[in-house]
Coordinates of C-alpha atoms in Angstrom, one line a residue:
M21 CA 0.0 -0.1 0.0
E22 CA 1.4 3.4 -1.0
R23 CA 1.7 5.7 2.1
F24 CA 2.5 9.4 1.8
R25 CA 3.2 12.1 4.4
V26 CA 2.3 15.8 4.2
E27 CA 4.1 18.4 6.3
V28 CA 2.9 21.9 6.5
Y29 CA 5.3 24.9 7.2
D30 CA 5.1 28.6 7.6
C31 CA 7.8 30.2 5.5
D32 CA 9.8 32.6 7.5
N33 CA 12.8 32.9 5.1
A34 CA 11.9 32.6 1.5
G35 CA 15.5 32.9 0.6
N36 CA 16.3 29.7 2.5
I37 CA 13.4 27.5 1.6
N38 CA 15.3 24.3 1.8
D39 CA 16.4 24.7 5.5
L40 CA 13.2 23.4 7.3
S41 CA 14.7 24.5 10.6
A42 CA 14.2 28.1 9.4
H43 CA 10.5 27.7 9.2
D44 CA 7.7 27.1 11.6
F45 CA 6.3 23.5 11.5
I46 CA 2.6 23.7 11.5
G47 CA 1.9 20.0 11.4
G48 CA 1.6 16.9 9.4
L49 CA -0.5 13.9 8.3
D50 CA -0.2 10.5 6.8
F51 CA -2.5 9.2 4.1
T52 CA -2.7 6.3 1.6
L53 CA -3.3 6.7 -2.1
H54 CA -6.2 4.3 -1.7
E55 CA -7.9 6.5 0.8
V56 CA -7.9 9.5 -1.5
V57 CA -8.8 7.7 -4.8
T58 CA -11.7 5.8 -3.2
A59 CA -13.1 8.7 -1.1
R60 CA -16.4 10.3 -2.1
D61 CA -15.7 12.6 -5.0
S62 CA -12.0 11.6 -4.8
K63 CA -11.6 14.0 -1.9
A64 CA -10.2 13.1 1.5
T65 CA -10.2 15.5 4.5
K66 CA -7.6 15.0 7.0
A67 CA -6.5 16.6 10.2
I68 CA -3.1 18.3 10.3
I69 CA -1.5 17.2 13.6
N70 CA 1.3 18.8 15.6
E71 CA 2.0 16.7 18.6
K72 CA 4.2 19.3 20.2
K73 CA 1.1 21.7 20.1
N74 CA -1.1 18.9 21.5
G75 CA -3.3 18.2 18.5
E76 CA -4.9 19.3 15.5
T77 CA -3.6 22.6 13.8
G78 CA -5.8 22.6 10.6
Q79 CA -7.2 20.4 7.9
I80 CA -6.1 19.4 4.4
I81 CA -8.3 18.3 1.6
I82 CA -6.5 16.0 -0.7
S83 CA -8.2 15.6 -4.2
S84 CA -7.2 13.1 -6.8
E85 CA -7.8 12.6 -10.4
E86 CA -6.9 9.5 -12.2
I87 CA -5.4 10.0 -15.8
K88 CA -5.1 7.1 -18.2
S89 CA -1.6 7.0 -19.9
K90 CA -0.3 4.8 -22.7
G91 CA -0.7 1.2 -22.2
N92 CA -2.1 0.0 -18.9
S93 CA -0.6 2.6 -16.7
T94 CA -2.6 5.3 -14.8
N95 CA -1.2 8.4 -13.3
V96 CA -2.9 10.0 -10.3
V97 CA -2.7 13.8 -9.8
L98 CA -3.2 15.1 -6.2
E99 CA -4.2 18.6 -5.3
L100 CA -3.9 19.8 -1.7
S101 CA -5.7 22.7 0.0
A102 CA -5.6 23.7 3.7
S103 CA -8.0 25.4 6.0
E104 CA -8.2 26.4 9.7
L105 CA -4.4 27.0 9.9
P106 CA -3.2 29.1 12.7
D107 CA -2.5 32.8 12.1
M108 CA 1.2 33.3 11.3
S109 CA 3.4 35.8 9.6
G110 CA 4.7 34.0 6.5
R111 CA 3.4 32.0 3.5
R112 CA 2.5 28.3 3.9
F113 CA 4.0 25.5 2.0
F114 CA 3.6 21.8 1.8
I115 CA 6.1 19.0 1.5
V116 CA 4.7 15.6 0.2
Y117 CA 6.7 12.5 0.2
K118 CA 6.3 8.8 -0.1
N119 CA 6.6 7.2 3.3
Q120 CA 9.2 4.5 3.1
G121 CA 8.4 3.1 6.6
N122 CA 7.2 -0.5 7.3
N123 CA 3.6 0.5 8.3

């Protein structure tokens, strides 16, 4: 099963976007591709969790669209949008990556 992780940050230094320690971590969440593709209208709403802040710090809606490619392959395009994020000074950005863990 393909598992993914999304992390949400508040950008405090646009000139140093790759240094995550220079930004405020808002929270993160895990999801499977199956959850999103099979959700009603192909949209899954997930809570953004920050354990250091004791809980939910917003929500992300993950939408998917399956696009047929040549042969038997299918590509999935994901779109993310966030709501209920805490008031902060910078711009927000997402990092999405495939979770390589065993779970």
